mmCIF file of C-alpha atoms and ligand atoms in Angstrom:
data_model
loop_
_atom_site.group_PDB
_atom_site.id
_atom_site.type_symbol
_atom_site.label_atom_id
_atom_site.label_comp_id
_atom_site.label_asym_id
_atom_site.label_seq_id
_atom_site.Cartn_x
_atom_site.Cartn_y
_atom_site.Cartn_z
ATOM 1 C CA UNK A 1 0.000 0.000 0.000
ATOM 2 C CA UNK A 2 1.263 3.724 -0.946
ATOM 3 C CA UNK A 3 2.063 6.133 1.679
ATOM 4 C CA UNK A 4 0.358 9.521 1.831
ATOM 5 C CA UNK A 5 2.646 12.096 0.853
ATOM 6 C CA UNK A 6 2.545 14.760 3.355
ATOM 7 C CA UNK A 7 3.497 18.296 2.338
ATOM 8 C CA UNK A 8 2.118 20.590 5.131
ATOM 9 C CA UNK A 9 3.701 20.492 9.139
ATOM 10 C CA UNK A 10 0.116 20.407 10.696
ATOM 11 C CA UNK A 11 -0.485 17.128 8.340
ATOM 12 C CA UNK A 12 2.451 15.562 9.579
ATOM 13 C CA UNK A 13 2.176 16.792 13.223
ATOM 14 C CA UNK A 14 -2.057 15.227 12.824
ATOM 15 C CA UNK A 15 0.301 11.246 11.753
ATOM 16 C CA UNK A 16 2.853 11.338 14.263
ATOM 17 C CA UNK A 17 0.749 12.640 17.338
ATOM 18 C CA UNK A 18 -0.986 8.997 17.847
ATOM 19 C CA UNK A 19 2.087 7.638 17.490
ATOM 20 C CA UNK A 20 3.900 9.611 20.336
ATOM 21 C CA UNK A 21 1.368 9.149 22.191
ATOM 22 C CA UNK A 22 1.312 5.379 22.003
ATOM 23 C CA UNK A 23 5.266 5.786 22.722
ATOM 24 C CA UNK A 24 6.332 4.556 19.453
ATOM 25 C CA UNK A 25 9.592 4.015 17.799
ATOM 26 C CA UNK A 26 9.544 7.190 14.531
ATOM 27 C CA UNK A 27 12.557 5.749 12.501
ATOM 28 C CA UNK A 28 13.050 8.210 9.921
ATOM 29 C CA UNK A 29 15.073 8.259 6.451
ATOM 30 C CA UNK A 30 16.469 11.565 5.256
ATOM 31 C CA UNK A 31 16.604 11.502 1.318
ATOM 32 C CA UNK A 32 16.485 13.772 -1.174
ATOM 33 C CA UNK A 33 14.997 11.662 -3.461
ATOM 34 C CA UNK A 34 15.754 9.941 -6.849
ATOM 35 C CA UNK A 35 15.807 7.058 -4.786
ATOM 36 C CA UNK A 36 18.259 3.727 -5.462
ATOM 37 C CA UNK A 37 18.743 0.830 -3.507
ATOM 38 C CA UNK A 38 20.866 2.690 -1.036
ATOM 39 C CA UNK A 39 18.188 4.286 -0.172
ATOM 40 C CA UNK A 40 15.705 1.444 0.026
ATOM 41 C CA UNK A 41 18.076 -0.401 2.232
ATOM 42 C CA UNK A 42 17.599 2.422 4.980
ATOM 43 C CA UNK A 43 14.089 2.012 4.649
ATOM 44 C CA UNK A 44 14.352 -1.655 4.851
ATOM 45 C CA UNK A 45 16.527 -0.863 8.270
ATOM 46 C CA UNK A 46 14.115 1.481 9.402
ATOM 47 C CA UNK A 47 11.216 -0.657 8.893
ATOM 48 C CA UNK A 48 13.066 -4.012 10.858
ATOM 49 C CA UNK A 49 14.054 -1.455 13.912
ATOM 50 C CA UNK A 50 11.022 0.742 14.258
ATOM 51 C CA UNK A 51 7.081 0.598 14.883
ATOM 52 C CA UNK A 52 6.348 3.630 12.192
ATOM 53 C CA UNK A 53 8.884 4.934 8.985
ATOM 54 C CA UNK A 54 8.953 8.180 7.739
ATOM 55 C CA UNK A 55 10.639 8.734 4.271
ATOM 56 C CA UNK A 56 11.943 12.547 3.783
ATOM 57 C CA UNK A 57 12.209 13.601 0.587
ATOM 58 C CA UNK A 58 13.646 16.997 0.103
ATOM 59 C CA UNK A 59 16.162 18.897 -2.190
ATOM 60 C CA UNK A 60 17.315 21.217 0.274
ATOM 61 C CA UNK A 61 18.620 24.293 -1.631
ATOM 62 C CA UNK A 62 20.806 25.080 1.910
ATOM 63 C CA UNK A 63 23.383 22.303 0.987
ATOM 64 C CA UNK A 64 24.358 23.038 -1.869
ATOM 65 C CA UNK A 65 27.192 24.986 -2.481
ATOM 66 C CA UNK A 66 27.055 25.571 -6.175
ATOM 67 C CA UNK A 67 23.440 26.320 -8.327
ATOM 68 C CA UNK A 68 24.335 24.452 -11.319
ATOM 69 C CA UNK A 69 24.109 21.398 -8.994
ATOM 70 C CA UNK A 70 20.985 22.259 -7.337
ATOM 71 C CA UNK A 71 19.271 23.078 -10.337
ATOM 72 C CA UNK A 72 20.418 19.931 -12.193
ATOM 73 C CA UNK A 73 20.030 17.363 -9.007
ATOM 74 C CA UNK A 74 18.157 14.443 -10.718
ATOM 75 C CA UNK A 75 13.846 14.599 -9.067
ATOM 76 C CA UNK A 76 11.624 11.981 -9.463
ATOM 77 C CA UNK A 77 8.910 12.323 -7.265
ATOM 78 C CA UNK A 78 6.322 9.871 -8.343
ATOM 79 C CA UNK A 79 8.763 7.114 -9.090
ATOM 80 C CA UNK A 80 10.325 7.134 -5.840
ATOM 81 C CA UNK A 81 6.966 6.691 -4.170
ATOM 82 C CA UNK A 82 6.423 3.893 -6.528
ATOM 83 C CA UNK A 83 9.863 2.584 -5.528
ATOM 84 C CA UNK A 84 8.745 2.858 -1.374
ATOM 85 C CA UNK A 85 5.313 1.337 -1.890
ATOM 86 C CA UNK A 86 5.934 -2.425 -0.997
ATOM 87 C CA UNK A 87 8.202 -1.287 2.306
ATOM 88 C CA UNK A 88 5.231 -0.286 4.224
ATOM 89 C CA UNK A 89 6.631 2.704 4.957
ATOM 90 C CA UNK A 90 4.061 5.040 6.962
ATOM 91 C CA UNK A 91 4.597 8.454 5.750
ATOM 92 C CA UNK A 92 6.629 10.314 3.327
ATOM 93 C CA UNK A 93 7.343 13.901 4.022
ATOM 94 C CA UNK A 94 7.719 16.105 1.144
ATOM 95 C CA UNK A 95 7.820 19.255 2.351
ATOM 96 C CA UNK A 96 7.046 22.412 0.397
ATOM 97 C CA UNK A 97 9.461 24.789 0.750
ATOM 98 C CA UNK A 98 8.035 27.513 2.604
ATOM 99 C CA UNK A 99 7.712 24.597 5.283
ATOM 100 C CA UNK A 100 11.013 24.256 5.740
ATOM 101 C CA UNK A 101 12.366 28.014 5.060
ATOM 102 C CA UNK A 102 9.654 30.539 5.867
ATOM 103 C CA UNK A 103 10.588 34.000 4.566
ATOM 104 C CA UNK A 104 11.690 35.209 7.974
ATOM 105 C CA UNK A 105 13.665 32.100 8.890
ATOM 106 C CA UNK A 106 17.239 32.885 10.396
ATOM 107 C CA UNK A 107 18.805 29.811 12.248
ATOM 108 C CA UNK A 108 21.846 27.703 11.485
ATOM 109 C CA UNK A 109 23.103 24.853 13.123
ATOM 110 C CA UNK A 110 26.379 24.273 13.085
ATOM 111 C CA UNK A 111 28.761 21.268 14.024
ATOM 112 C CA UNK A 112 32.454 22.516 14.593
ATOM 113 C CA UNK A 113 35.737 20.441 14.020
ATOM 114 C CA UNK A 114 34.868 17.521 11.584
ATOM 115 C CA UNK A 115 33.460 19.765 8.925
ATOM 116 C CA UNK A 116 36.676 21.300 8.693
ATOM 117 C CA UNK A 117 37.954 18.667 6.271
ATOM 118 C CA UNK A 118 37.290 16.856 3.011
ATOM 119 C CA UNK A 119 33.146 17.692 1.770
ATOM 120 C CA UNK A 120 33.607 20.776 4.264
ATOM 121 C CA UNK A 121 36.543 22.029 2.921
ATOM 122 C CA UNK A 122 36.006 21.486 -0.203
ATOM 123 C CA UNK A 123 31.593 22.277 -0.272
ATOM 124 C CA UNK A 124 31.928 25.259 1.744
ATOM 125 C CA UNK A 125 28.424 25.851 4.000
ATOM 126 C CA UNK A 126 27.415 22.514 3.212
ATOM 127 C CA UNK A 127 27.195 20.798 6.515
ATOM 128 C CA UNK A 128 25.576 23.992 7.862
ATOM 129 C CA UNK A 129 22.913 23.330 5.406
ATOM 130 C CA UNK A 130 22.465 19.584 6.168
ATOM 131 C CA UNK A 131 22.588 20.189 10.115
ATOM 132 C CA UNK A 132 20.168 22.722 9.673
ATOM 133 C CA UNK A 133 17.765 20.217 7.826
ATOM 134 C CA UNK A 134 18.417 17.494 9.696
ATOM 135 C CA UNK A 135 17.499 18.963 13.165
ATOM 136 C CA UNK A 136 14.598 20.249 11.509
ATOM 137 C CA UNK A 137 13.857 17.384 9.990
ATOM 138 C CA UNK A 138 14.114 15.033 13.281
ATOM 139 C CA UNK A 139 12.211 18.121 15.366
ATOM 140 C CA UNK A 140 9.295 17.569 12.573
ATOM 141 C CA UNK A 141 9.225 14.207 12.687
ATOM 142 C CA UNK A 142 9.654 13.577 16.422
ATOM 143 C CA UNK A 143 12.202 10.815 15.447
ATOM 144 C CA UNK A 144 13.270 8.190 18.057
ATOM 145 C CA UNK A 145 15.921 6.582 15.248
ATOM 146 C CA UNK A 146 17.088 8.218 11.937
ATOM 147 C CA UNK A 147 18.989 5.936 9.229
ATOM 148 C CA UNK A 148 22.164 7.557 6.826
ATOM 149 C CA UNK A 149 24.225 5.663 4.852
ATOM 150 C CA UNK A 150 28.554 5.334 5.372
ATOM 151 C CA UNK A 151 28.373 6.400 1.605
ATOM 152 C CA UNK A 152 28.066 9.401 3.174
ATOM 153 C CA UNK A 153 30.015 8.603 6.256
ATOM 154 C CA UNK A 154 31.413 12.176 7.148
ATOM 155 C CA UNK A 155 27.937 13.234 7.347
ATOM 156 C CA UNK A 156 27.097 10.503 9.489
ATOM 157 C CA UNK A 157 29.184 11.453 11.982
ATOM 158 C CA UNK A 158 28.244 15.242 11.589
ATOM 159 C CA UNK A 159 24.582 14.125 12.199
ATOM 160 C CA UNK A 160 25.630 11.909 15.371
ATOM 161 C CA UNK A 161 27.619 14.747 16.822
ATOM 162 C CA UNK A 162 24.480 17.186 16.306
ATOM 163 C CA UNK A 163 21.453 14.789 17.850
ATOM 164 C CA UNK A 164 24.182 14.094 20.730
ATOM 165 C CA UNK A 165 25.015 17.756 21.303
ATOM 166 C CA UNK A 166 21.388 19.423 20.761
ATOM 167 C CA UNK A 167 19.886 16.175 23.043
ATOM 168 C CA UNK A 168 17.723 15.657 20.372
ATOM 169 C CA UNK A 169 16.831 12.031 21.728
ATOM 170 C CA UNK A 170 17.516 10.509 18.036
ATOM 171 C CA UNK A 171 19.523 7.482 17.585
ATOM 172 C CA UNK A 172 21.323 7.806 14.729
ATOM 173 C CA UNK A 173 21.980 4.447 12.524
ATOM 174 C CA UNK A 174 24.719 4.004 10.376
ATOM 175 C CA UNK A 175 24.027 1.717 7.177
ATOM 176 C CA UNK A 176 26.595 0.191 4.750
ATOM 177 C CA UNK A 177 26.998 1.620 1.605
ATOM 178 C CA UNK A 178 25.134 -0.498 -1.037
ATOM 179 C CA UNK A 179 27.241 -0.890 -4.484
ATOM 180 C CA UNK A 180 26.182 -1.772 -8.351
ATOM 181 C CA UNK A 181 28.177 -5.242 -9.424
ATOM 182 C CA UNK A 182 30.924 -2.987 -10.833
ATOM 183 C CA UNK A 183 31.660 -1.687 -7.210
ATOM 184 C CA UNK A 184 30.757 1.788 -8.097
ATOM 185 C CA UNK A 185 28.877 3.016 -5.102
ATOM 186 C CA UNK A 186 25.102 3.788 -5.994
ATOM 187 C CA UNK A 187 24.041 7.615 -5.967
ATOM 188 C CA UNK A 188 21.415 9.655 -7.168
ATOM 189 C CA UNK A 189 23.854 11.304 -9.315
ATOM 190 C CA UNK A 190 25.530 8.562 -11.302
ATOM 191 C CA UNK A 191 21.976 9.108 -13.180
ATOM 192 C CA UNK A 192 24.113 12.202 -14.570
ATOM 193 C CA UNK A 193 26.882 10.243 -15.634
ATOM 194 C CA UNK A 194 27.119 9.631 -19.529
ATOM 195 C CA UNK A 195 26.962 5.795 -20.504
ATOM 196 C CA UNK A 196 30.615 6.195 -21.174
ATOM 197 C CA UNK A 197 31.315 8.175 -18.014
ATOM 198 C CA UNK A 198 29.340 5.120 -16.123
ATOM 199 C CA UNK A 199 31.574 2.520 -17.640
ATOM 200 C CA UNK A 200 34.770 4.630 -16.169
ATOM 201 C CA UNK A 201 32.863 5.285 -12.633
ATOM 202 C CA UNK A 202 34.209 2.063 -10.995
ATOM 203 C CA UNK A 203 37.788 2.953 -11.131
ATOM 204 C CA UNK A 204 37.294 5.348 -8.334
ATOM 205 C CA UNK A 205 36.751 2.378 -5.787
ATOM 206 C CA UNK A 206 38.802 0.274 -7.765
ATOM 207 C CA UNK A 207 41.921 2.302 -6.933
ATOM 208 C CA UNK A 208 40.370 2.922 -2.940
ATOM 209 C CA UNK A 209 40.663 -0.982 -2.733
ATOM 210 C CA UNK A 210 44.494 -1.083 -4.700
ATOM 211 C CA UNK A 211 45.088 1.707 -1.914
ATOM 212 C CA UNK A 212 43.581 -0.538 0.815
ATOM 213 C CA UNK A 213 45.373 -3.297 -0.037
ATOM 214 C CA UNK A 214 48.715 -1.430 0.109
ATOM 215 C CA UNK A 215 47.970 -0.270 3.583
ATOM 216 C CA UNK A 216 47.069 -3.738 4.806
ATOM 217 C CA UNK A 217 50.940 -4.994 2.959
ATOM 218 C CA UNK A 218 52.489 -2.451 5.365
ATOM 219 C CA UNK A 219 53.209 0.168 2.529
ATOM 220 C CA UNK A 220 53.306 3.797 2.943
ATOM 221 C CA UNK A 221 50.249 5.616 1.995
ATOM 222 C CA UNK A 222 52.159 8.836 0.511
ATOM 223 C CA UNK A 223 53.105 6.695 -2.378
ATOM 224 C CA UNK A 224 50.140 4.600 -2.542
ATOM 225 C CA UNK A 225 47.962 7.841 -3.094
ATOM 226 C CA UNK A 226 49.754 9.493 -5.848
ATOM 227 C CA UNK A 227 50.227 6.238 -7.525
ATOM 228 C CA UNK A 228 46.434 6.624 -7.328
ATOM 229 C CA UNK A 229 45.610 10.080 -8.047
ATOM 230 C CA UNK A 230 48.018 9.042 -11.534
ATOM 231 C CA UNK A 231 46.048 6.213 -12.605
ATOM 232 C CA UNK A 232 42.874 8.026 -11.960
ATOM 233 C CA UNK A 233 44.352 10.973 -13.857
ATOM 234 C CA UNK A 234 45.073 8.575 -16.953
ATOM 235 C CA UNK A 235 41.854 6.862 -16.788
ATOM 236 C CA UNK A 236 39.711 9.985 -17.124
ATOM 237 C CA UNK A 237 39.376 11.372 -14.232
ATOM 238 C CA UNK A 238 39.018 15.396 -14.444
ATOM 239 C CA UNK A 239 40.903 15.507 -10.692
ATOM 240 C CA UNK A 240 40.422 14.192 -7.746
ATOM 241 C CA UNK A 241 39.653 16.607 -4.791
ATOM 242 C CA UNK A 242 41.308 14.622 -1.822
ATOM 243 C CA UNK A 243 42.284 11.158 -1.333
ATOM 244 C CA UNK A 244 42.786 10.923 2.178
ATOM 245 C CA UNK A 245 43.079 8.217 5.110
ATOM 246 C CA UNK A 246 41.346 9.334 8.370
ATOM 247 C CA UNK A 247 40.792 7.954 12.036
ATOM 248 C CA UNK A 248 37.073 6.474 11.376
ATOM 249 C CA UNK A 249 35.801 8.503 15.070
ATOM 250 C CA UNK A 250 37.023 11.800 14.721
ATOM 251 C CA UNK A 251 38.635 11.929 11.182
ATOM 252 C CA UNK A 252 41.885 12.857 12.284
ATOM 253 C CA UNK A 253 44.368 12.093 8.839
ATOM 254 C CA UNK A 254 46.765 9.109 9.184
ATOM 255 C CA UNK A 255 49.546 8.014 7.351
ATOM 256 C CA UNK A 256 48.808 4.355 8.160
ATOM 257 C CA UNK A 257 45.569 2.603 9.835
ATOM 258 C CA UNK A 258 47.387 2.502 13.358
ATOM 259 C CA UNK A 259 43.616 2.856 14.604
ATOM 260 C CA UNK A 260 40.599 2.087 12.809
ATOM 261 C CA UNK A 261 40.721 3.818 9.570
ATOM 262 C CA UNK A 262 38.919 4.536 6.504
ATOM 263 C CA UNK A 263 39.952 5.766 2.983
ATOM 264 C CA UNK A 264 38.000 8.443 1.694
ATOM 265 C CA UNK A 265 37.818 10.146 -1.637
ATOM 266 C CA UNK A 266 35.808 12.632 -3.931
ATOM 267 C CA UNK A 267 36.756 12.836 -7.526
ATOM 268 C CA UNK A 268 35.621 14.569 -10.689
ATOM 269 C CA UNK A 269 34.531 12.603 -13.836
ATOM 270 C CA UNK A 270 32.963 14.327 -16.959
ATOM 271 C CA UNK A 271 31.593 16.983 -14.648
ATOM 272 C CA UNK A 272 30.358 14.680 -12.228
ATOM 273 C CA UNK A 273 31.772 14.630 -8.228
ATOM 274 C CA UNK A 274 31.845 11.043 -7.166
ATOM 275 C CA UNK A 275 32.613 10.493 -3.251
ATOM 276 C CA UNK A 276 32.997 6.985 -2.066
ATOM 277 C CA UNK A 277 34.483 5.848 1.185
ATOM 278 C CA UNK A 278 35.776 2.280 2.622
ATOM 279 C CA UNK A 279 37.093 1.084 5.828
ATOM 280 C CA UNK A 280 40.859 -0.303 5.685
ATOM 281 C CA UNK A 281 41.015 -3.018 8.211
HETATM 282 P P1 AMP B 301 20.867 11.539 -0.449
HETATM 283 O O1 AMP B 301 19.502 11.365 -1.043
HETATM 284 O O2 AMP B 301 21.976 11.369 -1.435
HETATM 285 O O3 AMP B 301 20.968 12.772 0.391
HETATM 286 O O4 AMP B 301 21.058 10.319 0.554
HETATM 287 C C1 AMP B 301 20.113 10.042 1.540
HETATM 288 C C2 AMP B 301 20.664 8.976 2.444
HETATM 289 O O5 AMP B 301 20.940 7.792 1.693
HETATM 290 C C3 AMP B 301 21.985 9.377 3.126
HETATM 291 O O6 AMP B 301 21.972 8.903 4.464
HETATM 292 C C4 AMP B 301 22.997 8.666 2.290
HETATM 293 O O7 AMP B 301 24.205 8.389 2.988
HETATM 294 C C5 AMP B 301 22.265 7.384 1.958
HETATM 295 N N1 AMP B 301 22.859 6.743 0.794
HETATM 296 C C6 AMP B 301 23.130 7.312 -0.408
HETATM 297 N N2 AMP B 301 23.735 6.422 -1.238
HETATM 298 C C7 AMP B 301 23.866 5.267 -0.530
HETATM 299 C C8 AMP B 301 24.421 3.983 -0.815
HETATM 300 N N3 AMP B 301 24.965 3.700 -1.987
HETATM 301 N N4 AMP B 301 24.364 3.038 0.152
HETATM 302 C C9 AMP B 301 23.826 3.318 1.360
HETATM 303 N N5 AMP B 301 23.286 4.498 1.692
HETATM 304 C C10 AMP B 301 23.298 5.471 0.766
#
């Protein structure tokens, strides 16, 4: 059965009020649509964890750094809802916009210290935008348990830092990132990607894992990443913004996995940003 698509805040407040009442789990799954399996397998989480789901879908203008990419960020509305309807999912929020920004609004949350680096420093006012949304979102909601993917793992631990700090009384859940055959890590933009851009896509992860496996041999990861950023330059790529090996709690850089560590990268190819991430045990 479809889920009503809920647009207005007193329509969503009227859903989840019998449900806080009853003291029920919310889990809810931040999105902003042109959903992929990634996504579903949130709402798959979210439905095995929690008594109601809430899908968001939302293209919040707040996070995006550049308008090009706003204004060309892939939206498919009615397919996505297609895509939810044998989850059981509950609700979907869709908010209109003056829901979220009313003319007048003025707040910002803001996490300090692991937005410094990689999508922070390179997206600047990004994670202001998605903590902003997010602790909207969850208020909205009334969320006991949210669900984000490790594709998106510096996020993830922007978002855990923020319900933490604010006591928002949201468990945050961290899901693996979900991959086509090729390896290429799903994402509502490969859908920008030319066919022959797709085919090249994989290499990214490709050359995280040749990295990876370095690091596990013992080998130094200065020349393991611009062995890297070379191939990736010959294959195609159109540069790769960082390819970096952080702590996986606090992303403090490494040059070796001395704790537990993950790779991370975001590269350019045929006017496309791909970010992937992978842990290096
Ligand atoms: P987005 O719609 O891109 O903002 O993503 C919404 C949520 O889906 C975020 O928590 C993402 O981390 C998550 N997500 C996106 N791609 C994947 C993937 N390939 N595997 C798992 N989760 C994903």
């Amino acid at each position: 059965m479809s889920a009503p698509i809920l647009r207005r805040l007193d329509a969503l407040r009227a859903t989840t009020r019998p449900w806080v009442r009853a003291g029920e789990r919310i889990g809810v799954v931040p999105t902003m649509g042109a959903l992929h399996d990634g996504h579903l397998s949130l709402v798959a989480a979210a439905r095995a964890a929690c008594d109601r789901v809430i899908v968001t879908i939302f293209v919040n203008p707040r996070q995006f750094n550049n308008a090009a990419d706003l204004a060309n960020y892939p939206r498919t509305e009615d397919e996505d809802a297609r895509k939810l309807a044998r989850f059981g999912v509950d609700a979907l929020w869709v908010p209109d916009a003056d829901q979220m920004y009313p003319a007048a609004f003025a707040t910002t949350v803001s996490v300090a210290g692991l937005t410094d680096v990689m999508e922070g420093a390179y997206r600047p006012g990004h994670f202001d935008g998605v903590a902003t949304v997010v602790t909207k979102l969850f208020v909205q909601t009334a969320a006991t348990d949210a669900f984000f993917g490790e594709k998106d793992y510096q996020q993830l631990l922007v978002v855990r830092r923020l319900a933490a700090d604010l006591d928002l009384g949201v468990t945050v859940h961290g899901c693996p990132t979900i991959r086509d055959i090729d390896g290429l890590a799903l994402s509502s933009r490969n859908l920008l990607l030319s066919d022959r851009a797709r085919t090249m896509a994989p290499r990214l992860h490709e050359e995280m894992e040749a990295v990876a496996q370095g690091l596990r041999a013992g080998q130094p990861f200065a020349a393991l990443r611009e062995a890297a950023l070379t191939r990736l330059d010959k294959a195609g790529f159109t540069g790769t913004d960082y390819l970096d090996l952080r702590a996986q709690d606090d992303l403090a850089a490494l040059e070796a996995p001395e704790r537990p560590a993950r790779l991370f990268a975001a590269a350019w190819l045929a006017g496309v940003r791909l970010i992937d991430n992978i842990a290096v045990d």
